[in-house]
mmCIF file of C-alpha atoms and ligand atoms in Angstrom:
data_model
loop_
_atom_site.group_PDB
_atom_site.id
_atom_site.type_symbol
_atom_site.label_atom_id
_atom_site.label_comp_id
_atom_site.label_asym_id
_atom_site.label_seq_id
_atom_site.Cartn_x
_atom_site.Cartn_y
_atom_site.Cartn_z
ATOM 1 C CA UNK A 7 183.964 261.358 243.588
ATOM 2 C CA UNK A 8 186.602 263.835 242.943
ATOM 3 C CA UNK A 9 188.916 264.352 245.450
ATOM 4 C CA UNK A 10 190.644 267.907 246.732
ATOM 5 C CA UNK A 11 193.363 266.066 248.816
ATOM 6 C CA UNK A 12 195.301 263.103 248.752
ATOM 7 C CA UNK A 13 197.705 261.714 251.378
ATOM 8 C CA UNK A 14 199.682 258.476 251.563
ATOM 9 C CA UNK A 15 202.038 257.241 253.738
ATOM 10 C CA UNK A 16 203.002 261.025 255.044
ATOM 11 C CA UNK A 17 206.107 260.892 257.084
ATOM 12 C CA UNK A 18 207.593 263.631 258.946
ATOM 13 C CA UNK A 19 210.238 263.684 261.681
ATOM 14 C CA UNK A 20 211.920 266.741 263.677
ATOM 15 C CA UNK A 21 215.247 265.805 264.345
ATOM 16 C CA UNK A 22 214.710 262.969 266.632
ATOM 17 C CA UNK A 23 210.782 263.159 267.246
ATOM 18 C CA UNK A 24 208.747 260.766 264.374
ATOM 19 C CA UNK A 25 205.453 262.846 264.587
ATOM 20 C CA UNK A 26 203.955 261.621 260.859
ATOM 21 C CA UNK A 27 204.353 257.801 260.563
ATOM 22 C CA UNK A 28 202.831 257.084 257.766
ATOM 23 C CA UNK A 29 199.296 259.023 257.151
ATOM 24 C CA UNK A 30 197.113 258.257 254.851
ATOM 25 C CA UNK A 31 193.682 259.721 254.073
ATOM 26 C CA UNK A 32 191.655 261.381 251.505
ATOM 27 C CA UNK A 33 189.138 264.150 251.154
ATOM 28 C CA UNK A 34 186.130 264.745 248.602
ATOM 29 C CA UNK A 35 185.741 267.868 246.888
ATOM 30 C CA UNK A 36 183.549 270.089 248.595
ATOM 31 C CA UNK A 37 183.200 268.183 251.720
ATOM 32 C CA UNK A 38 184.171 269.343 255.147
ATOM 33 C CA UNK A 39 187.091 267.407 256.661
ATOM 34 C CA UNK A 40 187.735 267.533 260.690
ATOM 35 C CA UNK A 41 191.139 266.245 261.549
ATOM 36 C CA UNK A 42 190.932 265.497 264.988
ATOM 37 C CA UNK A 43 194.097 265.279 267.492
ATOM 38 C CA UNK A 44 195.175 265.884 270.767
ATOM 39 C CA UNK A 45 197.814 268.368 271.187
ATOM 40 C CA UNK A 46 201.124 267.823 269.830
ATOM 41 C CA UNK A 47 199.943 264.966 267.621
ATOM 42 C CA UNK A 48 200.838 266.414 264.526
ATOM 43 C CA UNK A 49 197.508 268.396 262.968
ATOM 44 C CA UNK A 50 199.385 271.658 262.256
ATOM 45 C CA UNK A 51 202.545 269.336 260.539
ATOM 46 C CA UNK A 52 200.088 268.283 258.059
ATOM 47 C CA UNK A 53 198.374 271.453 257.691
ATOM 48 C CA UNK A 54 202.046 272.497 256.812
ATOM 49 C CA UNK A 55 203.030 270.299 254.919
ATOM 50 C CA UNK A 56 199.544 270.598 252.347
ATOM 51 C CA UNK A 57 200.047 274.016 252.466
ATOM 52 C CA UNK A 58 203.650 274.019 251.249
ATOM 53 C CA UNK A 59 205.150 275.230 253.958
ATOM 54 C CA UNK A 60 206.852 272.410 255.158
ATOM 55 C CA UNK A 61 208.586 269.646 253.405
ATOM 56 C CA UNK A 62 207.574 265.821 253.800
ATOM 57 C CA UNK A 63 210.315 262.954 254.545
ATOM 58 C CA UNK A 64 208.551 260.382 252.920
ATOM 59 C CA UNK A 65 205.172 259.638 251.584
ATOM 60 C CA UNK A 66 202.950 261.719 248.947
ATOM 61 C CA UNK A 67 200.128 264.119 249.209
ATOM 62 C CA UNK A 68 198.392 265.871 246.563
ATOM 63 C CA UNK A 69 196.240 268.774 246.785
ATOM 64 C CA UNK A 70 193.530 269.791 244.004
ATOM 65 C CA UNK A 71 195.626 267.213 241.788
ATOM 66 C CA UNK A 72 199.096 269.012 242.362
ATOM 67 C CA UNK A 73 201.848 266.985 244.129
ATOM 68 C CA UNK A 74 202.889 269.405 247.256
ATOM 69 C CA UNK A 75 206.549 268.685 246.689
ATOM 70 C CA UNK A 76 206.434 268.885 243.010
ATOM 71 C CA UNK A 77 204.107 271.504 241.881
ATOM 72 C CA UNK A 78 204.148 273.665 244.990
ATOM 73 C CA UNK A 79 203.266 276.704 243.000
ATOM 74 C CA UNK A 80 200.001 275.348 241.802
ATOM 75 C CA UNK A 81 198.899 273.740 245.094
ATOM 76 C CA UNK A 82 199.424 277.733 246.228
ATOM 77 C CA UNK A 83 197.399 279.477 243.790
ATOM 78 C CA UNK A 84 194.424 276.825 244.481
ATOM 79 C CA UNK A 85 194.054 277.132 247.997
ATOM 80 C CA UNK A 86 194.170 279.446 251.114
ATOM 81 C CA UNK A 87 195.311 278.949 254.944
ATOM 82 C CA UNK A 88 193.936 280.505 258.109
ATOM 83 C CA UNK A 89 196.531 279.387 260.431
ATOM 84 C CA UNK A 90 196.652 278.722 264.171
ATOM 85 C CA UNK A 91 197.520 281.903 265.159
ATOM 86 C CA UNK A 92 195.764 284.744 263.867
ATOM 87 C CA UNK A 93 197.796 286.484 260.817
ATOM 88 C CA UNK A 94 196.050 289.953 261.035
ATOM 89 C CA UNK A 95 197.896 293.313 261.244
ATOM 90 C CA UNK A 96 197.026 294.983 264.116
ATOM 91 C CA UNK A 97 197.951 298.241 263.320
ATOM 92 C CA UNK A 98 195.894 298.045 259.912
ATOM 93 C CA UNK A 99 191.890 298.459 260.015
ATOM 94 C CA UNK A 100 189.847 295.359 258.969
ATOM 95 C CA UNK A 101 189.179 296.950 255.906
ATOM 96 C CA UNK A 102 192.905 298.123 255.252
ATOM 97 C CA UNK A 103 193.816 294.127 255.715
ATOM 98 C CA UNK A 104 191.854 292.810 252.988
ATOM 99 C CA UNK A 105 192.605 295.308 250.713
ATOM 100 C CA UNK A 106 196.481 294.511 251.364
ATOM 101 C CA UNK A 107 195.276 290.995 250.546
ATOM 102 C CA UNK A 108 193.607 291.603 247.585
ATOM 103 C CA UNK A 109 196.441 293.666 246.227
ATOM 104 C CA UNK A 110 198.892 290.572 246.925
ATOM 105 C CA UNK A 111 196.475 288.425 244.968
ATOM 106 C CA UNK A 112 196.046 291.088 241.894
ATOM 107 C CA UNK A 113 192.417 291.179 242.335
ATOM 108 C CA UNK A 114 190.688 293.754 239.799
ATOM 109 C CA UNK A 115 188.991 295.928 242.025
ATOM 110 C CA UNK A 116 190.295 295.632 246.166
ATOM 111 C CA UNK A 117 187.937 297.963 247.335
ATOM 112 C CA UNK A 118 184.749 295.841 245.909
ATOM 113 C CA UNK A 119 186.309 292.849 247.345
ATOM 114 C CA UNK A 120 186.853 294.019 250.792
ATOM 115 C CA UNK A 121 183.551 295.893 250.800
ATOM 116 C CA UNK A 122 181.938 292.361 249.943
ATOM 117 C CA UNK A 123 183.898 290.458 252.708
ATOM 118 C CA UNK A 124 183.264 292.688 255.154
ATOM 119 C CA UNK A 125 179.213 292.608 254.851
ATOM 120 C CA UNK A 126 179.973 288.574 254.826
ATOM 121 C CA UNK A 127 181.356 288.416 258.236
ATOM 122 C CA UNK A 128 179.295 291.214 259.776
ATOM 123 C CA UNK A 129 182.554 293.761 259.747
ATOM 124 C CA UNK A 130 180.900 296.746 258.154
ATOM 125 C CA UNK A 131 180.513 298.784 261.075
ATOM 126 C CA UNK A 132 183.846 297.885 262.570
ATOM 127 C CA UNK A 133 185.937 298.676 258.854
ATOM 128 C CA UNK A 134 187.481 301.343 259.742
ATOM 129 C CA UNK A 135 188.689 300.603 263.366
ATOM 130 C CA UNK A 136 192.402 299.643 263.788
ATOM 131 C CA UNK A 137 192.381 295.691 264.504
ATOM 132 C CA UNK A 138 193.966 295.945 267.924
ATOM 133 C CA UNK A 139 190.388 297.354 269.374
ATOM 134 C CA UNK A 140 188.851 294.044 267.835
ATOM 135 C CA UNK A 141 187.405 291.216 269.978
ATOM 136 C CA UNK A 142 188.822 287.849 269.737
ATOM 137 C CA UNK A 143 185.708 286.810 267.554
ATOM 138 C CA UNK A 144 186.186 289.676 265.496
ATOM 139 C CA UNK A 145 189.806 289.255 264.698
ATOM 140 C CA UNK A 146 189.244 285.430 263.776
ATOM 141 C CA UNK A 147 186.367 286.403 261.441
ATOM 142 C CA UNK A 148 188.518 288.966 259.700
ATOM 143 C CA UNK A 149 191.187 286.144 259.446
ATOM 144 C CA UNK A 150 188.710 283.893 257.898
ATOM 145 C CA UNK A 151 187.571 286.801 255.669
ATOM 146 C CA UNK A 152 191.327 287.525 254.414
ATOM 147 C CA UNK A 153 191.638 283.943 253.580
ATOM 148 C CA UNK A 154 188.482 284.087 251.225
ATOM 149 C CA UNK A 155 189.998 287.019 249.032
ATOM 150 C CA UNK A 156 190.007 285.282 245.489
ATOM 151 C CA UNK A 157 187.805 282.861 246.348
ATOM 152 C CA UNK A 158 190.382 279.898 246.734
ATOM 153 C CA UNK A 159 188.301 275.867 245.816
ATOM 154 C CA UNK A 160 190.087 274.537 249.444
ATOM 155 C CA UNK A 161 190.594 276.388 252.722
ATOM 156 C CA UNK A 162 192.445 274.988 255.492
ATOM 157 C CA UNK A 163 191.349 276.211 258.780
ATOM 158 C CA UNK A 164 193.733 275.418 261.440
ATOM 159 C CA UNK A 165 191.846 275.550 264.924
ATOM 160 C CA UNK A 166 189.538 278.084 263.296
ATOM 161 C CA UNK A 167 187.708 278.535 266.801
ATOM 162 C CA UNK A 168 190.270 278.097 269.569
ATOM 163 C CA UNK A 169 189.998 280.908 272.073
ATOM 164 C CA UNK A 170 186.604 281.740 271.126
ATOM 165 C CA UNK A 171 183.509 281.997 273.354
ATOM 166 C CA UNK A 172 180.755 280.156 272.680
ATOM 167 C CA UNK A 173 179.117 283.070 270.758
ATOM 168 C CA UNK A 174 182.490 283.538 268.497
ATOM 169 C CA UNK A 175 182.588 279.942 267.893
ATOM 170 C CA UNK A 176 178.857 279.679 266.737
ATOM 171 C CA UNK A 177 179.389 282.571 264.592
ATOM 172 C CA UNK A 178 182.318 280.826 262.645
ATOM 173 C CA UNK A 179 180.574 277.615 262.406
ATOM 174 C CA UNK A 180 178.163 279.244 260.647
ATOM 175 C CA UNK A 181 180.587 281.227 258.252
ATOM 176 C CA UNK A 182 182.247 277.431 257.374
ATOM 177 C CA UNK A 183 178.632 275.837 256.675
ATOM 178 C CA UNK A 184 177.872 278.850 254.439
ATOM 179 C CA UNK A 185 181.318 278.370 252.424
ATOM 180 C CA UNK A 186 180.675 274.537 252.150
ATOM 181 C CA UNK A 187 177.098 274.945 250.865
ATOM 182 C CA UNK A 188 178.891 277.266 247.895
ATOM 183 C CA UNK A 189 180.981 274.308 247.070
ATOM 184 C CA UNK A 190 184.622 275.404 248.825
ATOM 185 C CA UNK A 191 186.145 272.291 250.338
ATOM 186 C CA UNK A 192 187.021 272.739 253.718
ATOM 187 C CA UNK A 193 189.873 271.218 256.109
ATOM 188 C CA UNK A 194 189.688 272.042 259.545
ATOM 189 C CA UNK A 195 191.641 270.837 262.317
ATOM 190 C CA UNK A 196 189.925 271.057 265.796
ATOM 191 C CA UNK A 197 190.468 269.625 269.564
ATOM 192 C CA UNK A 198 186.977 270.313 270.166
ATOM 193 C CA UNK A 199 184.839 267.107 269.248
ATOM 194 C CA UNK A 200 181.396 269.062 269.195
ATOM 195 C CA UNK A 201 182.862 271.327 266.567
ATOM 196 C CA UNK A 202 183.605 268.669 264.414
ATOM 197 C CA UNK A 203 180.086 266.793 265.370
ATOM 198 C CA UNK A 204 178.618 269.774 264.123
ATOM 199 C CA UNK A 205 180.449 270.606 260.659
ATOM 200 C CA UNK A 206 182.399 267.794 259.587
ATOM 201 C CA UNK A 207 181.388 265.222 256.584
ATOM 202 C CA UNK A 208 184.451 263.427 257.376
ATOM 203 C CA UNK A 209 186.259 263.095 260.904
ATOM 204 C CA UNK A 210 189.580 261.668 260.764
ATOM 205 C CA UNK A 211 191.545 260.930 264.501
ATOM 206 C CA UNK A 212 195.164 261.510 264.317
ATOM 207 C CA UNK A 213 196.814 259.269 267.065
ATOM 208 C CA UNK A 214 200.708 258.191 267.533
ATOM 209 C CA UNK A 215 201.342 258.972 264.366
ATOM 210 C CA UNK A 216 198.701 257.894 262.208
ATOM 211 C CA UNK A 217 194.883 258.111 261.117
ATOM 212 C CA UNK A 218 193.406 255.555 263.422
ATOM 213 C CA UNK A 219 189.910 256.398 262.628
ATOM 214 C CA UNK A 220 188.042 257.952 259.494
ATOM 215 C CA UNK A 221 184.488 258.094 258.579
ATOM 216 C CA UNK A 222 181.529 260.177 258.603
ATOM 217 C CA UNK A 223 180.006 260.652 262.123
ATOM 218 C CA UNK A 224 177.272 258.137 261.498
ATOM 219 C CA UNK A 225 180.157 255.580 261.086
ATOM 220 C CA UNK A 226 182.258 256.500 263.949
ATOM 221 C CA UNK A 227 178.984 255.991 266.134
ATOM 222 C CA UNK A 228 178.372 252.488 264.485
ATOM 223 C CA UNK A 229 181.575 251.498 266.277
ATOM 224 C CA UNK A 230 179.903 252.045 269.673
ATOM 225 C CA UNK A 231 176.433 251.013 269.608
ATOM 226 C CA UNK A 232 174.218 252.726 271.623
ATOM 227 C CA UNK A 233 173.782 251.779 275.346
ATOM 228 C CA UNK A 234 170.240 250.738 276.686
ATOM 229 C CA UNK A 235 169.034 251.473 280.044
ATOM 230 C CA UNK A 236 165.673 251.352 280.920
ATOM 231 C CA UNK A 237 163.636 252.636 278.062
ATOM 232 C CA UNK A 238 166.038 255.386 277.295
ATOM 233 C CA UNK A 239 168.728 255.057 274.370
ATOM 234 C CA UNK A 240 171.529 256.976 274.895
ATOM 235 C CA UNK A 241 173.803 258.026 271.357
ATOM 236 C CA UNK A 242 177.851 257.765 272.330
ATOM 237 C CA UNK A 243 178.854 261.495 271.874
ATOM 238 C CA UNK A 244 181.981 261.880 269.704
ATOM 239 C CA UNK A 245 184.112 262.918 272.752
ATOM 240 C CA UNK A 246 183.220 259.012 274.425
ATOM 241 C CA UNK A 247 184.068 257.612 270.871
ATOM 242 C CA UNK A 248 187.258 259.506 270.784
ATOM 243 C CA UNK A 249 188.408 258.764 274.100
ATOM 244 C CA UNK A 250 187.792 255.082 273.900
ATOM 245 C CA UNK A 251 189.408 254.838 270.637
ATOM 246 C CA UNK A 252 192.652 256.485 272.216
ATOM 247 C CA UNK A 253 192.216 254.722 275.346
ATOM 248 C CA UNK A 254 191.880 251.471 273.518
ATOM 249 C CA UNK A 255 195.296 251.839 271.382
ATOM 250 C CA UNK A 256 197.007 252.706 274.130
ATOM 251 C CA UNK A 257 196.145 249.729 275.972
ATOM 252 C CA UNK A 258 197.542 247.564 272.761
HETATM 253 N N1 ATP B 318 209.944 273.277 263.962
HETATM 254 C C1 ATP B 318 209.672 272.095 264.629
HETATM 255 N N2 ATP B 318 210.857 271.828 265.628
HETATM 256 C C2 ATP B 318 210.741 270.704 266.468
HETATM 257 N N3 ATP B 318 209.596 270.077 266.764
HETATM 258 C C3 ATP B 318 208.357 270.461 266.157
HETATM 259 C C4 ATP B 318 208.852 271.493 265.424
HETATM 260 N N4 ATP B 318 207.376 271.993 264.959
HETATM 261 C C5 ATP B 318 206.550 270.921 265.567
HETATM 262 N N5 ATP B 318 207.215 270.025 266.525
HETATM 263 C C6 ATP B 318 206.447 269.149 267.405
HETATM 264 O O1 ATP B 318 206.114 268.472 266.846
HETATM 265 C C7 ATP B 318 204.996 268.013 267.462
HETATM 266 C C8 ATP B 318 203.353 267.863 266.478
HETATM 267 O O2 ATP B 318 203.523 269.733 266.535
HETATM 268 P P1 ATP B 318 202.133 270.042 265.699
HETATM 269 O O3 ATP B 318 202.658 271.594 265.738
HETATM 270 O O4 ATP B 318 202.258 269.315 264.577
HETATM 271 O O5 ATP B 318 200.902 269.471 266.522
HETATM 272 P P2 ATP B 318 199.340 269.937 266.884
HETATM 273 O O6 ATP B 318 198.659 268.818 266.814
HETATM 274 O O7 ATP B 318 199.248 270.923 265.814
HETATM 275 O O8 ATP B 318 199.273 270.658 268.186
HETATM 276 P P3 ATP B 318 198.525 271.628 268.899
HETATM 277 O O9 ATP B 318 197.006 270.810 269.368
HETATM 278 O O10 ATP B 318 198.918 272.021 270.167
HETATM 279 O O11 ATP B 318 198.283 272.736 267.761
HETATM 280 C C9 ATP B 318 205.072 268.427 268.818
HETATM 281 O O12 ATP B 318 205.403 267.314 269.910
HETATM 282 C C10 ATP B 318 205.812 269.378 268.563
HETATM 283 O O13 ATP B 318 206.487 270.328 269.484
HETATM 284 MG MG1 MG B 319 198.579 273.067 265.796
#
């Protein structure tokens, strides 16, 4: 299998705070990879390093075959990032936001690109309203639409559904599934275990500076055999698995 991302021994400190202590993982092309971790464990730090916004202190990371430290320009050309906080311009309309990005990316026909993306994200009706009048879900959808301008092979979504209501969350999930269905590789971070359960082919848990578990949902579930109770088989939820793994590590 071809790898979209390869990370080995990644280290990062902010002054005395040692956040990443040797992070290792790989992401296969065309898959959805979910990075899980509690607040402040370093998920955004990993995203920033992989998207060339921040330099690591040690270890290596390659994105689409390009080393992030040696070939940042090539990495940037093959990815897009939707950051943890929506990066849309409030004063512009939805359409103007997309056209702006399409111009920055030197697309031949920015208006056509905007029409297509607005339609795909059900924003056609709201397209000519200022973003300041959009709901949280609409903003997120616009933000993701903007990150798709120019059809990147790999997209990073840092907590794409934080702050959304369940309906908005389901809409974003639908979009992510469609993208993956079309062959785009997706790297997402989340604190919602259900989100990883719904979307990801591969789930990695970041805890105390390292990836402590990495596998498919089925593999993670096998770590914890179902509890048998009077003819009823109960499968553990990812939340139970997550808390048990973290709890276990803390006991050591
Ligand atoms: N520029 C910075 N300077 C100093 N400390 C930082 C900086 N950026 C992040 N940190 C610290 O590094 C740790 C990891 O931060 P990071 O944003 O990567 O975590 P996260 O897993 O994305 O958290 P969240 O779930 O809250 O988004 C935190 O303790 C944070 O306070
Ligand atoms: Mg974060």
